[in-house]
Amino acid sequence: MQRRAPRPVLASSDPEGNGSGAATSDLVKYEHILLAILDSNPLLSSASRNAVSTAAALAASNASKLTVMFIDEQGQQVSEKRLQLIQGELLTRGLEASFLEEEVEAASQGKGSVALGEAADNLEADLVVLATAAVHEKHVDANLLAEFVGCPILLLP
């Protein structure tokens, strides 16, 4: 797998120097956000719904391209309900997304992390968003994410 050079994320503390430490939203820009869904629940877990909502808000505020990637165990299909829930959230924000589906043989052996890293590289994503439940449930390995994903990762509760 060929690694691309990391793109810098522009962030700054308060420009007036009052020490608040709050990042200014107009300095953090993402051109392409990759939202990873590793949740087999047909209605999506609350953690996955939070990731969808956050990725949609970030994409809307940055006028970013959004790609939703489903990573499922081999033989499992993306349910119509999951697609409808995600598309509904995106439509309420005036967004359209492209969708990817990746079946992995054994996510617990780190293959989900590798698949996510390859997709992020191929799409030239500059932010990956996913629920921490994916790490807790061992669908992805945090160490492998750090190794294979060449852009910032936003893990959400």
Backbone as JSON, one array per atom type, in Angstrom:
{
  "sequence": "MQRRAPRPVLASSDPEGNGSGAATSDLVKYEHILLAILDSNPLLSSASRNAVSTAAALAASNASKLTVMFIDEQGQQVSEKRLQLIQGELLTRGLEASFLEEEVEAASQGKGSVALGEAADNLEADLVVLATAAVHEKHVDANLLAEFVGCPILLLP",
  "N": [[0.85, -1.17, 0.0], [0.61, 2.15, -0.89], [1.69, 5.01, 0.76], [0.4, 8.23, 1.28], [1.53, 11.61, 1.5], [1.04, 13.24, 4.6], [-1.55, 15.66, 5.05], [-1.54, 18.93, 6.32], [-3.52, 19.96, 9.12], [-5.15, 22.84, 9.7], [-5.17, 24.7, 12.55], [-5.79, 26.79, 15.33], [-5.2, 28.56, 18.38], [-7.19, 30.91, 20.2], [-7.41, 33.76, 18.18], [-7.13, 36.33, 19.17], [-5.61, 36.12, 21.3], [-6.43, 35.77, 23.99], [-6.17, 33.58, 25.52], [-8.11, 31.61, 25.68], [-8.06, 29.21, 24.35], [-9.81, 28.01, 22.59], [-10.46, 26.59, 19.48], [-10.62, 28.17, 16.33], [-13.31, 27.97, 14.14], [-13.16, 28.59, 11.42], [-10.59, 28.04, 10.67], [-10.15, 25.33, 10.63], [-10.45, 23.08, 8.22], [-11.93, 20.65, 6.21], [-11.74, 18.75, 3.33], [-12.6, 16.28, 2.39], [-14.48, 13.97, 4.01], [-14.48, 10.88, 5.62], [-16.78, 8.68, 6.73], [-17.01, 6.01, 8.82], [-18.9, 3.15, 9.23], [-19.37, 0.62, 11.39], [-21.28, -1.04, 12.39], [-23.61, -3.46, 12.95], [-26.22, -3.31, 13.66], [-29.48, -2.94, 12.54], [-30.91, -0.6, 12.93], [-29.02, 1.18, 13.65], [-26.71, 1.85, 16.22], [-26.71, 4.03, 19.12], [-24.24, 5.22, 19.29], [-23.25, 5.02, 16.66], [-25.2, 6.55, 15.37], [-24.6, 9.02, 16.49], [-22.06, 9.43, 15.38], [-22.76, 9.62, 12.66], [-24.36, 11.93, 12.7], [-22.49, 13.86, 13.62], [-20.47, 13.73, 11.62], [-22.01, 14.56, 9.45], [-22.67, 17.17, 10.25], [-20.11, 18.33, 10.33], [-19.37, 18.05, 7.63], [-21.32, 19.65, 6.41], [-20.76, 22.19, 7.52], [-18.22, 22.64, 6.55], [-18.48, 22.47, 3.85], [-17.79, 20.02, 2.72], [-16.92, 17.02, 0.93], [-18.57, 13.98, 1.49], [-18.13, 10.66, 2.35], [-19.62, 7.62, 3.04], [-18.75, 4.72, 4.61], [-19.41, 1.38, 4.88], [-18.4, -1.17, 6.91], [-18.51, -4.45, 7.12], [-18.89, -7.79, 8.45], [-17.92, -10.59, 6.48], [-20.29, -11.64, 4.08], [-22.44, -10.35, 5.18], [-25.01, -8.08, 4.54], [-25.63, -4.62, 3.76], [-28.25, -3.15, 5.41], [-31.44, -1.95, 4.3], [-32.7, -0.26, 6.07], [-30.6, 0.88, 7.55], [-29.31, 2.36, 5.53], [-31.4, 4.16, 4.86], [-31.75, 5.56, 7.29], [-29.29, 6.92, 7.5], [-29.2, 8.36, 5.06], [-31.45, 9.96, 5.47], [-30.63, 11.61, 7.63], [-28.57, 12.99, 6.36], [-29.93, 14.29, 4.29], [-31.52, 16.08, 5.72], [-29.67, 17.98, 6.3], [-29.04, 18.95, 3.88], [-27.22, 17.48, 2.37], [-25.46, 15.22, 0.21], [-24.15, 11.98, -0.11], [-21.51, 9.73, -1.03], [-21.45, 6.19, -1.15], [-19.77, 3.38, 0.21], [-19.12, -0.08, 0.4], [-17.6, -2.51, 2.31], [-16.63, -5.75, 2.74], [-15.24, -7.68, 5.24], [-13.15, -10.39, 6.06], [-12.39, -11.17, 8.68], [-12.87, -9.09, 10.97], [-12.04, -8.81, 13.57], [-9.4, -9.51, 13.5], [-8.01, -7.35, 12.68], [-8.44, -6.63, 10.04], [-10.47, -4.9, 9.35], [-9.46, -2.43, 10.13], [-7.32, -2.14, 8.38], [-8.69, -2.11, 5.92], [-10.15, 0.24, 6.24], [-8.06, 2.12, 6.39], [-6.95, 1.83, 3.81], [-9.12, 2.68, 2.24], [-9.36, 5.34, 3.11], [-6.94, 6.37, 2.17], [-7.21, 5.88, -0.64], [-9.43, 7.49, -1.24], [-8.44, 9.9, -0.59], [-9.09, 11.08, 1.82], [-9.36, 13.55, 4.37], [-10.17, 13.43, 6.94], [-11.28, 10.98, 9.17], [-14.16, 9.61, 10.53], [-15.53, 7.85, 13.2], [-17.33, 5.66, 15.46], [-16.43, 5.09, 18.86], [-17.29, 2.69, 19.81], [-16.77, 0.84, 17.83], [-14.1, 0.27, 18.21], [-14.12, -0.66, 20.87], [-15.72, -2.94, 20.56], [-14.08, -4.44, 19.08], [-14.07, -4.36, 16.27], [-12.39, -2.83, 14.84], [-8.92, -2.13, 15.29], [-7.31, 0.02, 17.44], [-4.55, 0.58, 17.46], [-3.77, -0.34, 14.94], [-5.33, 1.33, 13.36], [-4.06, 3.76, 13.85], [-1.7, 3.22, 12.56], [-2.38, 2.63, 9.85], [-4.17, 4.58, 8.89], [-3.83, 7.56, 7.35], [-4.58, 10.15, 8.08], [-6.21, 12.59, 10.25], [-8.19, 11.09, 12.87], [-11.4, 10.97, 14.11], [-12.77, 9.88, 16.93], [-15.78, 9.0, 18.3], [-17.99, 9.01, 21.14]],
  "CA": [[0.0, 0.0, 0.0], [1.4, 3.36, -1.0], [1.26, 6.02, 1.73], [0.49, 9.59, 0.78], [2.06, 12.55, 2.49], [-0.06, 13.79, 5.4], [-1.89, 17.06, 4.83], [-1.67, 19.6, 7.61], [-4.81, 20.47, 9.55], [-4.91, 24.17, 10.23], [-5.89, 24.99, 13.78], [-5.13, 27.83, 16.09], [-5.9, 29.01, 19.57], [-7.91, 32.18, 20.02], [-6.55, 34.69, 17.46], [-6.94, 37.57, 19.92], [-4.62, 35.84, 22.34], [-6.92, 35.89, 25.35], [-5.86, 32.36, 26.25], [-9.26, 30.72, 25.85], [-7.7, 27.9, 23.82], [-10.83, 27.51, 21.68], [-10.05, 26.62, 18.08], [-11.55, 28.92, 15.5], [-13.86, 27.03, 13.19], [-12.81, 28.88, 10.04], [-9.23, 27.6, 10.39], [-10.14, 23.89, 10.48], [-11.19, 22.77, 7.0], [-11.8, 19.29, 5.69], [-12.27, 18.66, 1.98], [-13.26, 14.99, 2.19], [-14.67, 13.27, 5.27], [-14.86, 9.48, 5.5], [-17.53, 8.19, 7.89], [-16.98, 4.55, 8.86], [-19.97, 2.51, 10.01], [-19.01, -0.76, 11.69], [-22.39, -1.37, 13.28], [-24.53, -4.34, 12.24], [-27.59, -3.03, 14.1], [-30.22, -2.38, 11.4], [-31.37, 0.75, 13.27], [-27.8, 1.87, 14.1], [-26.57, 2.11, 17.65], [-26.66, 5.47, 19.42], [-22.88, 5.68, 18.98], [-23.18, 5.2, 15.21], [-26.03, 7.71, 15.02], [-23.82, 10.2, 16.88], [-21.0, 9.58, 14.37], [-23.42, 10.1, 11.44], [-24.76, 13.32, 12.94], [-21.28, 14.69, 13.7], [-19.86, 13.8, 10.29], [-22.89, 15.38, 8.61], [-22.51, 18.57, 10.68], [-18.79, 18.77, 9.87], [-19.41, 18.16, 6.17], [-22.14, 20.81, 6.07], [-20.09, 23.43, 7.9], [-16.99, 22.79, 5.75], [-18.81, 22.21, 2.45], [-16.93, 18.89, 2.42], [-17.45, 15.81, 0.35], [-18.75, 12.98, 2.54], [-18.27, 9.27, 1.91], [-20.01, 6.72, 4.12], [-18.2, 3.39, 4.34], [-19.89, 0.31, 5.73], [-17.46, -2.29, 7.03], [-19.28, -5.54, 7.71], [-18.33, -9.14, 8.34], [-18.18, -11.2, 5.18], [-21.6, -12.24, 3.92], [-23.48, -9.5, 5.76], [-25.4, -7.02, 3.62], [-26.08, -3.36, 4.35], [-29.71, -3.16, 5.43], [-32.13, -0.79, 3.75], [-32.99, 0.65, 7.19], [-29.38, 1.64, 7.84], [-29.14, 3.34, 4.46], [-32.44, 5.17, 4.98], [-31.45, 6.42, 8.45], [-28.15, 7.78, 7.18], [-29.62, 9.29, 4.01], [-32.38, 10.91, 6.09], [-29.83, 12.59, 8.38], [-27.83, 13.81, 5.41], [-30.88, 15.14, 3.56], [-31.95, 17.19, 6.58], [-28.59, 18.97, 6.27], [-28.8, 19.32, 2.49], [-26.01, 16.79, 1.91], [-25.49, 13.93, -0.46], [-22.9, 11.27, 0.15], [-21.28, 8.5, -1.77], [-21.44, 5.07, -0.23], [-18.88, 2.25, -0.05], [-19.34, -1.23, 1.27], [-16.43, -3.39, 2.37], [-16.8, -6.95, 3.55], [-13.95, -8.18, 5.71], [-13.23, -11.79, 6.49], [-12.29, -11.27, 10.14], [-12.59, -7.75, 11.46], [-11.34, -8.89, 14.85], [-7.97, -9.71, 13.26], [-7.43, -6.1, 12.2], [-8.68, -6.39, 8.63], [-11.32, -3.71, 9.24], [-8.58, -1.27, 10.25], [-6.57, -2.04, 7.13], [-9.65, -1.7, 4.89], [-10.45, 1.65, 6.48], [-6.87, 2.87, 5.99], [-6.85, 1.82, 2.35], [-10.19, 3.53, 1.7], [-9.0, 6.73, 3.4], [-5.88, 6.73, 1.22], [-7.74, 5.9, -2.0], [-10.35, 8.62, -1.37], [-7.71, 11.08, -0.14], [-9.86, 11.67, 2.93], [-8.51, 14.25, 5.33], [-10.7, 13.15, 8.27], [-12.07, 9.76, 9.31], [-15.04, 9.69, 11.69], [-16.15, 6.59, 13.58], [-17.73, 5.52, 16.86], [-15.48, 4.33, 19.69], [-17.83, 1.34, 19.98], [-16.1, -0.02, 16.86], [-12.84, -0.15, 18.84], [-14.47, -1.47, 22.05], [-16.27, -4.22, 20.13], [-12.98, -5.07, 18.35], [-14.26, -4.36, 14.82], [-11.14, -2.25, 14.39], [-7.89, -2.06, 16.31], [-6.85, 1.41, 17.51], [-3.14, 0.64, 17.06], [-3.7, -0.48, 13.49], [-5.87, 2.57, 12.79], [-2.99, 4.76, 13.91], [-0.67, 2.85, 11.58], [-2.84, 2.57, 8.46], [-4.96, 5.75, 8.48], [-2.86, 8.66, 7.23], [-5.19, 11.46, 8.33], [-6.8, 12.6, 11.6], [-9.31, 10.2, 13.16], [-12.28, 11.49, 15.15], [-13.48, 8.79, 17.58], [-16.89, 9.6, 19.05], [-18.66, 8.08, 22.07]],
  "C": [[0.89, 1.24, 0.0], [0.84, 4.43, -0.06], [1.4, 7.4, 1.1], [1.01, 10.48, 1.89], [0.9, 13.14, 3.28], [-0.28, 15.27, 5.07], [-2.04, 17.73, 6.18], [-3.1, 20.02, 7.88], [-4.53, 21.81, 10.21], [-5.79, 24.4, 11.45], [-5.1, 26.03, 14.56], [-5.9, 28.09, 17.37], [-6.53, 30.36, 19.26], [-7.01, 33.21, 19.35], [-6.3, 36.0, 18.2], [-6.03, 37.37, 21.11], [-5.12, 35.97, 23.76], [-6.78, 34.6, 26.14], [-7.02, 31.4, 26.41], [-8.97, 29.32, 25.33], [-8.73, 27.33, 22.87], [-10.34, 27.63, 20.24], [-11.08, 27.39, 17.28], [-12.0, 28.04, 14.36], [-13.46, 27.33, 11.75], [-11.36, 28.52, 9.72], [-9.14, 26.08, 10.21], [-11.04, 23.55, 9.3], [-10.9, 21.34, 6.56], [-12.45, 19.26, 4.32], [-13.06, 17.37, 1.77], [-13.29, 14.24, 3.52], [-15.13, 11.85, 4.97], [-15.52, 9.05, 6.8], [-17.56, 6.68, 7.82], [-18.07, 4.03, 9.77], [-19.61, 1.05, 10.16], [-20.04, -1.37, 12.62], [-23.38, -2.23, 12.51], [-25.98, -4.14, 12.66], [-28.35, -2.37, 12.96], [-30.74, -0.97, 11.67], [-30.22, 1.66, 13.68], [-27.82, 2.1, 15.6], [-26.54, 3.62, 17.88], [-25.28, 6.03, 19.11], [-22.72, 5.92, 17.47], [-24.03, 6.38, 14.76], [-25.33, 9.02, 15.38], [-22.72, 10.47, 15.86], [-21.59, 10.13, 13.07], [-23.76, 11.58, 11.58], [-23.56, 14.26, 12.96], [-20.61, 14.83, 12.35], [-20.69, 14.68, 9.36], [-22.74, 16.87, 8.97], [-21.17, 19.13, 10.21], [-18.77, 18.97, 8.35], [-20.21, 19.39, 5.74], [-21.41, 22.11, 6.38], [-18.82, 23.69, 7.1], [-17.23, 22.68, 4.25], [-17.93, 21.07, 1.91], [-17.68, 17.81, 1.66], [-17.52, 14.79, 1.48], [-18.92, 11.61, 1.9], [-18.59, 8.44, 3.14], [-19.54, 5.33, 3.73], [-18.75, 2.41, 5.36], [-18.86, -0.8, 5.73], [-18.18, -3.38, 7.81], [-18.53, -6.85, 7.59], [-18.75, -9.73, 7.01], [-19.54, -11.88, 5.16], [-22.75, -11.41, 4.47], [-23.75, -8.34, 4.8], [-25.82, -5.77, 4.39], [-27.6, -3.33, 4.27], [-30.26, -1.86, 4.87], [-32.4, 0.23, 4.86], [-31.77, 1.51, 7.54], [-29.15, 2.72, 6.79], [-30.15, 4.48, 4.59], [-32.18, 6.12, 6.15], [-30.33, 7.4, 8.13], [-28.53, 8.8, 6.12], [-30.57, 10.34, 4.56], [-31.64, 12.0, 6.85], [-29.11, 13.53, 7.43], [-28.76, 14.77, 4.67], [-31.36, 16.31, 4.41], [-30.91, 18.3, 6.63], [-28.24, 19.41, 4.85], [-27.56, 18.67, 1.89], [-26.35, 15.56, 1.11], [-24.15, 13.29, -0.19], [-22.75, 10.14, -0.84], [-21.14, 7.39, -0.73], [-20.49, 3.99, -0.72], [-19.29, 1.12, 0.87], [-18.12, -2.13, 1.18], [-16.77, -4.56, 3.28], [-15.42, -7.43, 3.95], [-14.13, -9.57, 6.3], [-13.24, -11.91, 8.01], [-11.88, -9.9, 10.69], [-11.79, -7.79, 12.76], [-9.85, -9.13, 14.7], [-7.33, -8.48, 12.64], [-7.72, -5.78, 10.75], [-9.6, -5.19, 8.4], [-10.49, -2.44, 9.3], [-7.81, -1.05, 8.95], [-7.48, -1.56, 6.0], [-9.99, -0.23, 5.01], [-9.28, 2.53, 6.06], [-6.71, 2.94, 4.48], [-7.91, 2.72, 1.71], [-9.86, 5.0, 1.93], [-7.92, 7.22, 2.44], [-6.42, 6.86, -0.2], [-8.65, 7.11, -2.25], [-9.66, 9.96, -1.09], [-8.52, 11.84, 0.91], [-8.9, 12.42, 3.84], [-9.1, 14.22, 6.74], [-11.5, 11.86, 8.19], [-12.86, 9.88, 10.6], [-15.61, 8.31, 11.96], [-16.46, 6.57, 15.06], [-16.68, 4.7, 17.61], [-15.97, 2.91, 19.93], [-17.17, 0.36, 19.01], [-14.78, -0.55, 17.42], [-13.16, -1.06, 20.03], [-14.97, -2.86, 21.67], [-15.3, -4.98, 19.23], [-13.26, -5.27, 16.86], [-13.03, -3.76, 14.14], [-10.19, -2.2, 15.58], [-7.3, -0.65, 16.3], [-5.38, 1.54, 17.09], [-2.99, 0.54, 15.55], [-4.3, 0.73, 12.78], [-4.78, 3.64, 12.74], [-1.91, 4.48, 12.86], [-1.14, 3.0, 10.14], [-3.64, 3.77, 7.99], [-4.03, 6.96, 8.52], [-3.44, 10.05, 7.4], [-5.76, 11.44, 9.75], [-8.02, 11.69, 11.69], [-10.11, 10.82, 14.31], [-13.08, 10.31, 15.68], [-14.54, 9.41, 18.49], [-17.55, 8.57, 19.96], [-20.03, 7.66, 21.56]]
}
